[in-house]
XYZ file of C-alpha atoms in Angstrom:
188
model
C 10.399 3.670 -22.747
C 10.806 6.716 -20.514
C 14.245 7.998 -19.566
C 14.458 9.998 -16.438
C 17.996 11.344 -16.565
C 17.847 13.262 -13.278
C 20.349 13.518 -10.570
C 17.347 14.158 -8.305
C 15.740 10.765 -9.118
C 19.029 8.977 -8.828
C 19.970 10.524 -5.510
C 16.525 10.016 -3.992
C 16.575 6.364 -4.984
C 20.198 5.978 -3.943
C 21.393 5.136 -7.442
C 24.629 6.225 -9.068
C 23.160 6.229 -12.582
C 19.948 7.687 -14.061
C 16.843 5.577 -13.702
C 15.419 4.245 -16.918
C 11.741 3.488 -16.690
C 11.483 0.473 -18.919
C 8.000 -0.816 -18.494
C 4.780 0.915 -17.835
C 2.232 -1.257 -15.962
C -1.465 -0.476 -15.947
C -2.710 0.815 -12.540
C -5.100 -2.152 -12.327
C -2.241 -4.657 -12.349
C 0.278 -2.737 -10.232
C 1.653 -4.570 -7.223
C 3.575 -2.607 -4.530
C 7.124 -3.669 -3.744
C 9.719 -2.881 -1.080
C 11.735 0.125 -2.199
C 8.977 1.784 -4.259
C 8.923 5.639 -4.538
C 6.199 8.077 -5.492
C 6.950 10.911 -7.891
C 4.514 13.753 -8.547
C 4.824 15.992 -11.589
C 2.858 19.094 -10.571
C 3.057 20.590 -14.039
C 1.314 17.666 -15.723
C -0.458 16.634 -12.498
C 0.575 13.025 -12.925
C 1.753 10.598 -10.267
C 4.242 7.827 -10.784
C 4.770 4.847 -8.510
C 8.182 3.425 -9.378
C 9.868 0.102 -8.469
C 13.603 0.035 -7.991
C 14.013 -1.816 -11.278
C 12.380 1.005 -13.285
C 8.939 -0.579 -13.713
C 6.297 2.107 -13.054
C 2.661 2.977 -13.205
C 1.181 6.394 -13.814
C -2.098 8.030 -12.800
C -3.628 11.453 -12.579
C -3.297 13.545 -9.398
C -4.608 16.858 -8.229
C -2.166 19.421 -6.765
C -2.246 22.874 -5.245
C -4.022 25.837 -6.644
C -1.929 28.528 -8.343
C -3.303 31.164 -5.997
C -3.021 32.711 -2.576
C -5.565 31.132 -0.185
C -6.803 31.430 3.331
C -7.224 28.006 4.822
C -6.992 26.370 8.309
C -6.266 29.766 9.917
C -3.453 30.884 7.692
C -2.812 32.571 4.377
C -0.371 31.068 1.896
C 0.292 30.280 -1.764
C -1.429 26.913 -2.287
C 0.840 25.686 -5.081
C 2.309 22.264 -4.084
C 6.034 22.889 -3.313
C 8.837 21.138 -5.209
C 10.536 19.071 -2.514
C 11.877 15.745 -1.428
C 9.624 14.235 1.220
C 9.059 11.094 3.204
C 5.481 10.094 4.017
C 5.850 8.936 7.640
C 2.562 9.160 9.512
C -1.046 8.260 8.789
C -3.883 10.263 10.309
C -7.638 9.968 9.947
C -9.306 13.376 9.691
C -12.863 14.092 10.789
C -13.539 16.454 7.861
C -14.812 13.907 5.346
C -15.583 16.503 2.650
C -11.896 17.470 2.452
C -10.274 14.154 3.400
C -13.033 11.604 2.751
C -13.263 8.944 0.121
C -15.349 9.822 -2.920
C -16.985 6.392 -2.403
C -16.950 5.838 1.350
C -19.025 2.652 1.190
C -16.522 0.864 -1.055
C -13.428 2.541 0.352
C -14.290 2.659 4.057
C -10.678 1.780 4.959
C -9.343 5.041 3.456
C -12.224 7.379 4.353
C -10.554 10.291 6.097
C -6.999 9.072 5.460
C -4.227 11.687 5.419
C -0.645 10.489 4.810
C 1.546 13.274 6.180
C 4.634 14.409 4.293
C 7.865 15.317 6.093
C 10.353 17.660 4.353
C 13.519 15.638 3.680
C 12.060 12.973 5.930
C 12.616 15.174 9.044
C 10.471 18.226 9.310
C 6.744 17.781 9.872
C 4.687 19.670 7.253
C 1.006 20.517 6.719
C 1.221 18.742 3.339
C 0.061 15.226 2.701
C -1.533 12.748 0.301
C -5.253 12.061 0.590
C -8.452 11.350 -1.280
C -11.314 13.794 -1.216
C -15.101 13.614 -1.425
C -15.025 16.055 -4.378
C -12.496 14.038 -6.423
C -14.935 13.428 -9.401
C -15.205 17.190 -9.978
C -11.536 17.815 -9.397
C -10.316 15.047 -11.726
C -12.695 16.267 -14.405
C -10.834 19.640 -14.548
C -8.384 20.099 -17.404
C -5.401 21.245 -15.306
C -6.318 19.738 -11.897
C -4.905 22.571 -9.686
C -7.636 22.256 -7.131
C -6.124 21.396 -3.730
C -4.881 23.603 -0.918
C -1.363 22.267 -1.500
C -1.706 18.507 -0.820
C -1.502 15.760 -3.393
C -5.013 14.377 -4.000
C -5.353 10.896 -5.417
C -8.317 8.738 -6.274
C -9.747 6.340 -3.703
C -8.220 3.400 -5.489
C -4.760 4.980 -5.610
C -4.919 6.011 -1.989
C -5.444 2.371 -1.111
C -2.384 1.375 -3.285
C -0.203 4.130 -1.885
C -1.098 3.076 1.705
C -0.279 -0.516 0.858
C 3.084 0.688 -0.514
C 3.701 2.826 2.584
C 2.949 -0.083 4.950
C 5.107 -2.534 2.930
C 7.987 -0.062 3.187
C 7.897 0.086 7.026
C 5.413 2.935 7.170
C 7.673 5.190 5.132
C 7.442 6.197 1.455
C 9.890 8.457 -0.461
C 7.919 11.138 -2.258
C 9.281 13.683 -4.762
C 7.233 16.611 -5.992
C 8.526 18.646 -8.946
C 6.958 21.084 -11.352
C 7.591 19.435 -14.688
C 10.576 17.495 -13.398
C 12.607 20.554 -14.551
C 15.968 18.965 -13.983
C 15.048 15.841 -15.912
C 14.444 14.966 -19.443
C 11.359 12.745 -19.970
C 11.137 11.152 -23.409
C 8.328 8.763 -24.366
C 8.682 6.416 -27.274
């Protein structure tokens, strides 16, 4: 059992009490539900899709480089920020190396998909969730700090995240934190 005793989790999910994650479900058997949220631990580079009843699945993610970068005409620190977001819009990007599916023949429906994140559900940001053509190399890295700030997921998880987003009225609550610093995570 995992106990997430965070005011952040509780507030984001609209709960008065801490959320207890009672059951871990393998990614292969996960089924999206209304009310699901997506949490990203940028310290461990793990993603968690969580049902409102505490059932969850976990999977590896890639997050922002711990470096200053020059990308898309601007210079910035690429580390994925710790924020509360809402994924509100889906775009299909032409740059298939950056935003393309690793296996575009099998995952044609998500090839180029970019799910844009809005700060606190209001402010449009350059950050998003997407697959990438180079995911095999990125996921093979030990720490997986390889993106320009976005959350990169596998082709299969992008499909699941998009299903979740659609099921929830084309909105998905997303929380990114470095180590869930305000929470205590204990695994039995």
